[in-house]
PDB file of N, CA and C in Angstrom:
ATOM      1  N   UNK A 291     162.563 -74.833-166.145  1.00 89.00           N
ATOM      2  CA  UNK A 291     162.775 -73.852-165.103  1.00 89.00           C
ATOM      3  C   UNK A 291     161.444 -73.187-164.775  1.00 89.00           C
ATOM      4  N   UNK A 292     161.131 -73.208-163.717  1.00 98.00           N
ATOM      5  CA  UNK A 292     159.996 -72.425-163.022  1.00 98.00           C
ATOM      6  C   UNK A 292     160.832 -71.178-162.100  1.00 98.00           C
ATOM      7  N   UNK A 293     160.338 -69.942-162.631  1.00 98.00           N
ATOM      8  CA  UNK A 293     160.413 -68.238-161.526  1.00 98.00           C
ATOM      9  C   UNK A 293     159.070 -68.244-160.639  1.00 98.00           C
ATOM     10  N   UNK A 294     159.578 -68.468-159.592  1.00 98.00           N
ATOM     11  CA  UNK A 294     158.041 -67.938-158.225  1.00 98.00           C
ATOM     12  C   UNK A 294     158.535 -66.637-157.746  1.00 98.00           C
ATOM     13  N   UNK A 295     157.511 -65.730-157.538  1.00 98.00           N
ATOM     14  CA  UNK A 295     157.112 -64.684-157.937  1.00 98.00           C
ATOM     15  C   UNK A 295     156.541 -64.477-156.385  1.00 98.00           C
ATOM     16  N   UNK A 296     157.145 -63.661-155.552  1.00 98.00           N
ATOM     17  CA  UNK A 296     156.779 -63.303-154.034  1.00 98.00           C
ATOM     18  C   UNK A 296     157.134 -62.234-154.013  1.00 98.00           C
ATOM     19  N   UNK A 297     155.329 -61.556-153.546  1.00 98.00           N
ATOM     20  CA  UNK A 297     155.666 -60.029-153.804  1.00 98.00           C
ATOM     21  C   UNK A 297     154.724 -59.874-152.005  1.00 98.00           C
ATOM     22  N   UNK A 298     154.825 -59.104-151.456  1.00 98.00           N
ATOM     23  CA  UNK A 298     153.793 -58.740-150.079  1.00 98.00           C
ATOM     24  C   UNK A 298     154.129 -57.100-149.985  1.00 98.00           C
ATOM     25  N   UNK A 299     153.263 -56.697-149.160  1.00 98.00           N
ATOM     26  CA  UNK A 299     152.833 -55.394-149.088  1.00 98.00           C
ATOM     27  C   UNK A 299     152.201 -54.923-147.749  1.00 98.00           C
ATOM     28  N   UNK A 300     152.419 -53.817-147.678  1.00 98.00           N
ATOM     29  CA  UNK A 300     152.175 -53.113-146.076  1.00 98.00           C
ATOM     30  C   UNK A 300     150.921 -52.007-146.621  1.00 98.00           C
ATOM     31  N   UNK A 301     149.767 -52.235-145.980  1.00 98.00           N
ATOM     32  CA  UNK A 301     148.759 -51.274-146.498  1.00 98.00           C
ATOM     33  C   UNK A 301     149.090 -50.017-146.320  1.00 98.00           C
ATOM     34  N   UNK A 302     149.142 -48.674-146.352  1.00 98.00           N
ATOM     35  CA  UNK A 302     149.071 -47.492-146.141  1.00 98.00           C
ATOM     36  C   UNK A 302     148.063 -47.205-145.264  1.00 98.00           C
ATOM     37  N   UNK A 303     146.215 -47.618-145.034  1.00 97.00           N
ATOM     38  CA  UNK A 303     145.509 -47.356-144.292  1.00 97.00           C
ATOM     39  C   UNK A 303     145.693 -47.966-142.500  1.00 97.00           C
ATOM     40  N   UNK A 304     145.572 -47.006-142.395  1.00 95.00           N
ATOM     41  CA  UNK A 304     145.599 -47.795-140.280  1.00 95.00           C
ATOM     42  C   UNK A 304     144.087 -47.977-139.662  1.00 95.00           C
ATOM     43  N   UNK A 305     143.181 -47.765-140.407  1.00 96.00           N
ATOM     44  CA  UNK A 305     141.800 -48.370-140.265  1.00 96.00           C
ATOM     45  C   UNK A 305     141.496 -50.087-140.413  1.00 96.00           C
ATOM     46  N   UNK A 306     140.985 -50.710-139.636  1.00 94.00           N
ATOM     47  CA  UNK A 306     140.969 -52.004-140.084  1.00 94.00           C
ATOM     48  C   UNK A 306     139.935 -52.162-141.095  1.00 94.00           C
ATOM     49  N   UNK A 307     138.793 -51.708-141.046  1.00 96.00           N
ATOM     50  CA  UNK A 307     138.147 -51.613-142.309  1.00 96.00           C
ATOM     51  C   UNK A 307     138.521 -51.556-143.862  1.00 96.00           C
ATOM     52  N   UNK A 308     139.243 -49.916-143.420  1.00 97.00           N
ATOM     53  CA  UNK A 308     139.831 -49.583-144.878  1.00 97.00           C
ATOM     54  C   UNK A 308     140.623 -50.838-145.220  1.00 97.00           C
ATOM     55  N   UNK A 309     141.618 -51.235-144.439  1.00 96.00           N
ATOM     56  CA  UNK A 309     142.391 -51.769-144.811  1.00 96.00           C
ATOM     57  C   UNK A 309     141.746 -53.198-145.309  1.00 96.00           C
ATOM     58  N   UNK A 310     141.013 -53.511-144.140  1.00 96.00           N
ATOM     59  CA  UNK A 310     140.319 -54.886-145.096  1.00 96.00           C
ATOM     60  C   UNK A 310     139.752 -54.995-146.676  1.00 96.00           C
ATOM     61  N   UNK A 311     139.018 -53.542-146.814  1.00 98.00           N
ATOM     62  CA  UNK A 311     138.560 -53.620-148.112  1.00 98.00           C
ATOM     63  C   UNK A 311     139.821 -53.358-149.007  1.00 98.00           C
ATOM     64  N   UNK A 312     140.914 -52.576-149.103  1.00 98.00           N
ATOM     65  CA  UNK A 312     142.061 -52.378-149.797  1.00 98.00           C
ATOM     66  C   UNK A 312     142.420 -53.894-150.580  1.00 98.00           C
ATOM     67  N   UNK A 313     142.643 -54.683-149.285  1.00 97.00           N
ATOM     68  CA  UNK A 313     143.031 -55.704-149.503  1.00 97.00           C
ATOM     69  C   UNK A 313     142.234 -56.792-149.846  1.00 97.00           C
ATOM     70  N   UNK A 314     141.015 -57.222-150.122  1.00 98.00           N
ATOM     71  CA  UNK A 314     140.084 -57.145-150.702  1.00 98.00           C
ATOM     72  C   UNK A 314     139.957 -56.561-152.444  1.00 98.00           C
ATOM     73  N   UNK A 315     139.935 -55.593-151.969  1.00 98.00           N
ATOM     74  CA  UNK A 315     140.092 -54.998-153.858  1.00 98.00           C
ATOM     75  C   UNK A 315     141.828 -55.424-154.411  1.00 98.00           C
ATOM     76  N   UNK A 316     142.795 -55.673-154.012  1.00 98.00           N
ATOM     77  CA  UNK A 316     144.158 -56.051-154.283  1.00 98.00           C
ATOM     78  C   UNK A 316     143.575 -57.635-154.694  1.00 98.00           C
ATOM     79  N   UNK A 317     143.119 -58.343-153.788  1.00 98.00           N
ATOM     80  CA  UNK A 317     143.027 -59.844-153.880  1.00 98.00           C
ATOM     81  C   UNK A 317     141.907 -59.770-155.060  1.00 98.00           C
ATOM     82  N   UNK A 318     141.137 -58.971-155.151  1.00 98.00           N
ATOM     83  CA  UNK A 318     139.847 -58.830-156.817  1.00 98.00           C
ATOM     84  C   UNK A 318     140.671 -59.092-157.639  1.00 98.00           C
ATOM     85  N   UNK A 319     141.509 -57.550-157.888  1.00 98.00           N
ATOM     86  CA  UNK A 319     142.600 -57.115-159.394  1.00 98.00           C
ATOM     87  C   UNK A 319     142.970 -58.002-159.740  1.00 98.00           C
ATOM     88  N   UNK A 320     144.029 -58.532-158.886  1.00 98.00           N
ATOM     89  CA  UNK A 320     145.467 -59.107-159.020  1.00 98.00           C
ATOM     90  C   UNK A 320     145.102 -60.640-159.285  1.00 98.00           C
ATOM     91  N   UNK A 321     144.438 -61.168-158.588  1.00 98.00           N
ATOM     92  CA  UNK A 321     143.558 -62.467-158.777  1.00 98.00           C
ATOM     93  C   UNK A 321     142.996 -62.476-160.107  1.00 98.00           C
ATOM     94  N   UNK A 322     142.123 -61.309-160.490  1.00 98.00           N
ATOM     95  CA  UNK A 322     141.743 -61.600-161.920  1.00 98.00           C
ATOM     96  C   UNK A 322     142.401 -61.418-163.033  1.00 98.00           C
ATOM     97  N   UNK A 323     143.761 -61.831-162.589  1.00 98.00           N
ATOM     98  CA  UNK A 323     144.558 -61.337-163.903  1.00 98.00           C
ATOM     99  C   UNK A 323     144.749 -62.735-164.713  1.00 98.00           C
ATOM    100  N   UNK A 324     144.278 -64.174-163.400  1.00 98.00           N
ATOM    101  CA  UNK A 324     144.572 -65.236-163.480  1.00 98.00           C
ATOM    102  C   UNK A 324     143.572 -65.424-165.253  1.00 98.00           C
ATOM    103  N   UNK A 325     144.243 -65.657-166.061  1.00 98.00           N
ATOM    104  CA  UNK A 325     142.844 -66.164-167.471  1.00 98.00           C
ATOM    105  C   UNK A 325     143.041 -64.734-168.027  1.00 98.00           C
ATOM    106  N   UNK A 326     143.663 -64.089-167.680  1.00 98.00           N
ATOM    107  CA  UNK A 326     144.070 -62.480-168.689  1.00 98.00           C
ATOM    108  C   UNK A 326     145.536 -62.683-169.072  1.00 98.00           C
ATOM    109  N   UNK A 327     146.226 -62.793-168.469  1.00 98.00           N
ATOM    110  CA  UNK A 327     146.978 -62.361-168.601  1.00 98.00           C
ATOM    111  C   UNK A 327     147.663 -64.200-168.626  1.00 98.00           C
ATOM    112  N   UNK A 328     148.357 -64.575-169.987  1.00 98.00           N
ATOM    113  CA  UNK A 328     148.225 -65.873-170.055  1.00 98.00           C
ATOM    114  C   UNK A 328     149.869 -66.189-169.668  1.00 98.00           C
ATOM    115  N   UNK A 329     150.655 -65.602-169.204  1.00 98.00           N
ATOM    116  CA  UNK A 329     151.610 -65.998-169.053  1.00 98.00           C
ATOM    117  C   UNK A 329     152.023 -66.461-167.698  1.00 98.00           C
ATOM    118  N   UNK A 330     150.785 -65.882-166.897  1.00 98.00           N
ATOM    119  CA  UNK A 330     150.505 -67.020-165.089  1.00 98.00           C
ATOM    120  C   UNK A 330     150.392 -68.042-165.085  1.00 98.00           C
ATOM    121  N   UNK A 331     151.205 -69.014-164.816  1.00 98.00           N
ATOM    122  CA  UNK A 331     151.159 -70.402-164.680  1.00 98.00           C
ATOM    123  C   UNK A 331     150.616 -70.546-163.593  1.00 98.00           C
ATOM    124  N   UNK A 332     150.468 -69.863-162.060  1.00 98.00           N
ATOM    125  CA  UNK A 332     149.480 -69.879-160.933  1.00 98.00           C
ATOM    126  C   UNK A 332     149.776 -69.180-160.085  1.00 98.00           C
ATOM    127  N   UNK A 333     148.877 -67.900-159.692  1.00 98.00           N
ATOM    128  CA  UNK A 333     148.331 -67.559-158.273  1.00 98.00           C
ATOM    129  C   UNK A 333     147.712 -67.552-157.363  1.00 98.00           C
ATOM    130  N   UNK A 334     148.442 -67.144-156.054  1.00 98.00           N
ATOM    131  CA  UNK A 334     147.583 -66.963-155.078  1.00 98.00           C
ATOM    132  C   UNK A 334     147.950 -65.451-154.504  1.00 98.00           C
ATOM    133  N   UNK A 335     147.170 -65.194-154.046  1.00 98.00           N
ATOM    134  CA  UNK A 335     146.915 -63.903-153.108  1.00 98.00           C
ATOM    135  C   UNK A 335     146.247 -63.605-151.570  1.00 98.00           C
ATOM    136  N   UNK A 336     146.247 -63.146-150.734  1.00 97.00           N
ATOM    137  CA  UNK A 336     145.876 -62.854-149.408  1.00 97.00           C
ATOM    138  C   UNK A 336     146.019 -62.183-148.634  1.00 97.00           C
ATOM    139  N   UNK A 337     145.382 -61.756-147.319  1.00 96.00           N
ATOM    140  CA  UNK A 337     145.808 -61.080-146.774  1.00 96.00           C
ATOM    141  C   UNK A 337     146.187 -61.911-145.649  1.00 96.00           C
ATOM    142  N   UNK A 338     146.938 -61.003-144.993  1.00 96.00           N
ATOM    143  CA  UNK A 338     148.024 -61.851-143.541  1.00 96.00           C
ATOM    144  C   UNK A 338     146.278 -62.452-142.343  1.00 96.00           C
ATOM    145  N   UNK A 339     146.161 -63.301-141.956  1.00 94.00           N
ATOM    146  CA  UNK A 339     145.719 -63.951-141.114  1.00 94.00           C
ATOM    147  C   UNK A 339     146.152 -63.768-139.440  1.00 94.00           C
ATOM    148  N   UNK A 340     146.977 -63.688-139.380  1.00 95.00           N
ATOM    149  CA  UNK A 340     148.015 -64.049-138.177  1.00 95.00           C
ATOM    150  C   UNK A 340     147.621 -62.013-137.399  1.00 95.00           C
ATOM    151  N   UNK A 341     148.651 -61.383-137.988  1.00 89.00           N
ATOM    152  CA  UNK A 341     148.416 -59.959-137.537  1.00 89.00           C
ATOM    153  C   UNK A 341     149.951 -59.686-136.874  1.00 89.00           C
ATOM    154  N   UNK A 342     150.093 -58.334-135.683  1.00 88.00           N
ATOM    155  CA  UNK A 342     151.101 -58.534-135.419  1.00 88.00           C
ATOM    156  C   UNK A 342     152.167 -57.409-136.504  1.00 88.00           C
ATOM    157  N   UNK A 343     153.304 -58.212-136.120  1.00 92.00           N
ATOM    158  CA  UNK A 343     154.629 -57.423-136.940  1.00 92.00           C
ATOM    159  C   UNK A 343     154.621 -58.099-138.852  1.00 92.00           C
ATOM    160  N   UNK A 344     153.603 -58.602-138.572  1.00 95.00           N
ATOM    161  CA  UNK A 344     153.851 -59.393-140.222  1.00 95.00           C
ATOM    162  C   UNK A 344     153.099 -58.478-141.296  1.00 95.00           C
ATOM    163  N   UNK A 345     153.491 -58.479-142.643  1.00 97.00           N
ATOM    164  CA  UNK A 345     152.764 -57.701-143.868  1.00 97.00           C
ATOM    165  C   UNK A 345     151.373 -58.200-144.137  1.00 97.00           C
ATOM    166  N   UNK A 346     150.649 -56.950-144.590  1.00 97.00           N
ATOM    167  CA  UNK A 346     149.615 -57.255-144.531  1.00 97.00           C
ATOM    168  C   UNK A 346     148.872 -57.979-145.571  1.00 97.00           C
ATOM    169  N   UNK A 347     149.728 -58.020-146.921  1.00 98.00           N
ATOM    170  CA  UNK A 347     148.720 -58.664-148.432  1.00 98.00           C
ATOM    171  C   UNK A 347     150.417 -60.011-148.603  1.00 98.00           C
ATOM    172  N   UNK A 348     149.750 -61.021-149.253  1.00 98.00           N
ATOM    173  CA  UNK A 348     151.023 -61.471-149.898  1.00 98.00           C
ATOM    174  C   UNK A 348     150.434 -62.403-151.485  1.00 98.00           C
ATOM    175  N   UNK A 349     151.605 -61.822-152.015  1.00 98.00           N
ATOM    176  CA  UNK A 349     151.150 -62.837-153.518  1.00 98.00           C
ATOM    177  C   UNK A 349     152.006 -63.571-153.827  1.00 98.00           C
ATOM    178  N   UNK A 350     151.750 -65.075-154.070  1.00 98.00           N
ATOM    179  CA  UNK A 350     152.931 -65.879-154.809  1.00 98.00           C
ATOM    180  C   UNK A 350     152.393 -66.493-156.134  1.00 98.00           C
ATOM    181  N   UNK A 351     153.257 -65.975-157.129  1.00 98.00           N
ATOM    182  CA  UNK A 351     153.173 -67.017-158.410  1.00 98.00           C
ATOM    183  C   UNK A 351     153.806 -67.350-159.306  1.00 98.00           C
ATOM    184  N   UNK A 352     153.652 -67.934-160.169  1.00 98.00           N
ATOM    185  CA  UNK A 352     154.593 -68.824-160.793  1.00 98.00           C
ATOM    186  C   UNK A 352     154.037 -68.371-162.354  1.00 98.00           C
ATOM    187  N   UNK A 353     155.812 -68.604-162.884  1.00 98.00           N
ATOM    188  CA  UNK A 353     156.146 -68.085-164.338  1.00 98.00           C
ATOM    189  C   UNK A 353     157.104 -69.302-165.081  1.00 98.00           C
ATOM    190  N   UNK A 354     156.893 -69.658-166.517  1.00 98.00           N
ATOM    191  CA  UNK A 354     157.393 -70.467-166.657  1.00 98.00           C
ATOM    192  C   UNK A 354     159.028 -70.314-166.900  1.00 98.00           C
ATOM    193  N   UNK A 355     159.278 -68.950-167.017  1.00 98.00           N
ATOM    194  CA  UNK A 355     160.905 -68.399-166.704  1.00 98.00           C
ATOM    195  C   UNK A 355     160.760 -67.145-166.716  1.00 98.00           C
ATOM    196  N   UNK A 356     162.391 -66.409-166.424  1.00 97.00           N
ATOM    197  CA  UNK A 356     162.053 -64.725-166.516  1.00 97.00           C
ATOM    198  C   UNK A 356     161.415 -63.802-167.862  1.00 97.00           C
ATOM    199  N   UNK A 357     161.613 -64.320-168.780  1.00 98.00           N
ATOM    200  CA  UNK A 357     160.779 -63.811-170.102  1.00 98.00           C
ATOM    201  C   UNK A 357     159.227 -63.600-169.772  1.00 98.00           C
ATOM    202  N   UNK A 358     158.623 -64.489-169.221  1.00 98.00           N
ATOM    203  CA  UNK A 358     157.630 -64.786-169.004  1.00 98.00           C
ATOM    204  C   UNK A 358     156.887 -63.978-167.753  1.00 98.00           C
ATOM    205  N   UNK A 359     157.604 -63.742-166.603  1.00 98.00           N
ATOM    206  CA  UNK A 359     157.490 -62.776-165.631  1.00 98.00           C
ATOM    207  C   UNK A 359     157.586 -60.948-166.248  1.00 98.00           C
ATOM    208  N   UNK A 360     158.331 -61.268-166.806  1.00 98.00           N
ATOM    209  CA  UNK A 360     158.869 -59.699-167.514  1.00 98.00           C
ATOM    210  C   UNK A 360     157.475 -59.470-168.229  1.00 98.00           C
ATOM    211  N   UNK A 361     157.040 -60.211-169.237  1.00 98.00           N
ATOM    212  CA  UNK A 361     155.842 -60.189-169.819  1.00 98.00           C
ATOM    213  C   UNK A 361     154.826 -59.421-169.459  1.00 98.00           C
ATOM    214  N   UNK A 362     154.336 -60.363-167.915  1.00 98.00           N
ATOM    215  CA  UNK A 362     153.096 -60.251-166.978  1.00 98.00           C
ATOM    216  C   UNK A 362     153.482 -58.841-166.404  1.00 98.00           C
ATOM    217  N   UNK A 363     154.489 -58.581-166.050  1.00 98.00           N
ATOM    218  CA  UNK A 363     154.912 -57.373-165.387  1.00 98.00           C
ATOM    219  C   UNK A 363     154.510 -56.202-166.571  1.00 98.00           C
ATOM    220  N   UNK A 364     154.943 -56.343-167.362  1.00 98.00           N
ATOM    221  CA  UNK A 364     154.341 -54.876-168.771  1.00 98.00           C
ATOM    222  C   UNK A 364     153.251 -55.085-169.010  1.00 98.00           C
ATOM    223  N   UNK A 365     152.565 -56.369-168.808  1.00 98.00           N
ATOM    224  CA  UNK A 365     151.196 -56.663-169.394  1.00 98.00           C
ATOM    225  C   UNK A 365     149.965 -55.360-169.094  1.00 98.00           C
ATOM    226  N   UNK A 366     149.177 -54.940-169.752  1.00 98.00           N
ATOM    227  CA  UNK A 366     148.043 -53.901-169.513  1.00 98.00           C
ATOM    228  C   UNK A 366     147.559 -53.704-168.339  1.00 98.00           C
ATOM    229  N   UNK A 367     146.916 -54.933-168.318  1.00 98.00           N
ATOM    230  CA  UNK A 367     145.853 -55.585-166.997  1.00 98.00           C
ATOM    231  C   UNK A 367     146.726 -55.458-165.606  1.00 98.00           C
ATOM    232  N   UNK A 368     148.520 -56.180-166.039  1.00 98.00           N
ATOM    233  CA  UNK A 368     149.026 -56.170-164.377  1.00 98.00           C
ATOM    234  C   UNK A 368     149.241 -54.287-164.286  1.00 98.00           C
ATOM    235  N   UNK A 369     149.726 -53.470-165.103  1.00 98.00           N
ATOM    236  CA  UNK A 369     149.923 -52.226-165.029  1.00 98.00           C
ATOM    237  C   UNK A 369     148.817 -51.552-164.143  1.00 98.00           C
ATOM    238  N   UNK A 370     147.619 -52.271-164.794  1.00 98.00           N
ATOM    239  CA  UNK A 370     146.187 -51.388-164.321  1.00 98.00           C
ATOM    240  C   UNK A 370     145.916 -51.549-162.957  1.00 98.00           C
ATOM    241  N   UNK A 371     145.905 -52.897-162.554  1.00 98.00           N
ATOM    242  CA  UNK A 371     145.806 -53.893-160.966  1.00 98.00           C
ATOM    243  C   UNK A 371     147.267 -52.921-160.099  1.00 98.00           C
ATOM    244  N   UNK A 372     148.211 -52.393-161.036  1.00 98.00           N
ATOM    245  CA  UNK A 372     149.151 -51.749-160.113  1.00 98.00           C
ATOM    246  C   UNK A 372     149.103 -50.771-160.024  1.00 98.00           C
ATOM    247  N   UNK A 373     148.412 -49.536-160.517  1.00 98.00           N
ATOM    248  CA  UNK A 373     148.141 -48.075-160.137  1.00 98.00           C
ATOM    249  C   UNK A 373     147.631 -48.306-159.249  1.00 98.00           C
ATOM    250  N   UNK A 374     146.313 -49.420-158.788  1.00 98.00           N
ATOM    251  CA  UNK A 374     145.270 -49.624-157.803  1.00 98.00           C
ATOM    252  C   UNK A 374     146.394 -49.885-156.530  1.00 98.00           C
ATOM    253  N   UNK A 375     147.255 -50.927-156.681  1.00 98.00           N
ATOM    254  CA  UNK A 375     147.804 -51.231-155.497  1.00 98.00           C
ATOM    255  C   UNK A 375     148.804 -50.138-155.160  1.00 98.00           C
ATOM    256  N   UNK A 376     149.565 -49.425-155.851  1.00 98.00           N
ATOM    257  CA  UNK A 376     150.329 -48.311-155.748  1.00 98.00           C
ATOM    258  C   UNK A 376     149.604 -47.267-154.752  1.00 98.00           C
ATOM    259  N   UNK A 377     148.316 -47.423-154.898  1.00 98.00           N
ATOM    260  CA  UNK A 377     147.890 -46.145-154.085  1.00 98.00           C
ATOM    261  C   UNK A 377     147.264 -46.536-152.691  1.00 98.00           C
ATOM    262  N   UNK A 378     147.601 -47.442-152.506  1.00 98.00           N
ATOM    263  CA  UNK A 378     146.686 -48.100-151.247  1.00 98.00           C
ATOM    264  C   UNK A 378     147.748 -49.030-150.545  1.00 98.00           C
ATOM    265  N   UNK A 379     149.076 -48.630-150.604  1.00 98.00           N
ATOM    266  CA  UNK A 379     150.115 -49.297-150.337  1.00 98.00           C
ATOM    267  C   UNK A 379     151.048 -48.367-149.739  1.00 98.00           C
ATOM    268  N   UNK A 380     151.755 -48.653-148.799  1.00 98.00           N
ATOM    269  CA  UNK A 380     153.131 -48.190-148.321  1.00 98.00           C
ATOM    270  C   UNK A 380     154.115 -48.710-148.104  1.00 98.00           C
ATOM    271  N   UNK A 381     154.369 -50.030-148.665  1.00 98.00           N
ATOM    272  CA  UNK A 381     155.732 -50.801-148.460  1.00 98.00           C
ATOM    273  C   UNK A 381     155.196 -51.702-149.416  1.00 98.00           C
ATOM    274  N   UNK A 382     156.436 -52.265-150.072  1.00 98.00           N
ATOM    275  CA  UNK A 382     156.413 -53.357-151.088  1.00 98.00           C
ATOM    276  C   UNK A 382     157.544 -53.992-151.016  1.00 98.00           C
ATOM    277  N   UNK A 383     157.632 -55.952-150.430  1.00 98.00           N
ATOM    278  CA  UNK A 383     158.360 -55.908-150.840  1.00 98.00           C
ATOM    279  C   UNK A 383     158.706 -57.336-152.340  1.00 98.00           C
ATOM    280  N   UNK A 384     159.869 -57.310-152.678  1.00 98.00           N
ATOM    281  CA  UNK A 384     159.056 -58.754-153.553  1.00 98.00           C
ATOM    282  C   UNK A 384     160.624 -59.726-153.891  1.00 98.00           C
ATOM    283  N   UNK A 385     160.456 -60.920-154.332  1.00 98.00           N
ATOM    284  CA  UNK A 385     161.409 -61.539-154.372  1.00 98.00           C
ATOM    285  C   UNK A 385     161.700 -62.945-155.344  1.00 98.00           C
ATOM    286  N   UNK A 386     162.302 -63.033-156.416  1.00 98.00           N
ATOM    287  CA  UNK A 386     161.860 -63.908-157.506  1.00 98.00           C
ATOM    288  C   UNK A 386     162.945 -65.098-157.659  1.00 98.00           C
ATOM    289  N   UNK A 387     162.704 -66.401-157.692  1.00 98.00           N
ATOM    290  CA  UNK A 387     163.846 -67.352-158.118  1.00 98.00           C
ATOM    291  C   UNK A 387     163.170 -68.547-158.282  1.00 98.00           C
ATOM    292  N   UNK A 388     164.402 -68.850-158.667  1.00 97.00           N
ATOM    293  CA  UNK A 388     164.208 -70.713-159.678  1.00 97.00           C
ATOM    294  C   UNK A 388     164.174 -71.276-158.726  1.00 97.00           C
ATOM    295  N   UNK A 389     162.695 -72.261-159.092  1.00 95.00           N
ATOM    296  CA  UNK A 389     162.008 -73.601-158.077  1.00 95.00           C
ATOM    297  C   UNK A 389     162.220 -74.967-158.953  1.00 95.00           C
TER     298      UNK A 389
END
């Protein structure tokens, strides 16, 4: 059993700057958790391309089941990468199931 792990997010800043760097520092954190935090079987991260009515960051990744997601979720490192995104965020949304 593989859990994929789809989480996206609506920046809080209405600057395109700010917001570029936000998301930017989200795609740093969260990306470097890849080799920390050993229970990621694989991510990706980004920001929206397109523009428009669509969210602005999105992350998908993969867990080798829910034990394993639960893990990464208490893990130090994802806690730390999430105060950062907590504050530079105004919508979250996320969505997890068997692939």
């Amino acid at each position: 059993m593989t859990i994929l792990h789809i989480v996206s997010w609506k920046l809080a800043a209405s600057d395109p700057a700010e917001k570029a760097e936000h998301a930017a520092q989200m795609t740093a954190r969260l990306g470097g958790l890849v080799g920390v935090v050993d229970e990621i079987r694989t991510l990706r991260i980004g920001p929206d391309v397109v523009g428009g009515a669509n969210w602005d960051i999105a992350l998908v990744a993969e867990f080798d089941d829910e034990a394993a997601l639960g893990r990464y979720q208490v893990h130090p490192a994802h806690v730390e990468a999430g105060r950062y995104v907590k504050a530079v965020t105004a919508e979250r949304m996320a969505v997890d199931f068997v692939v």
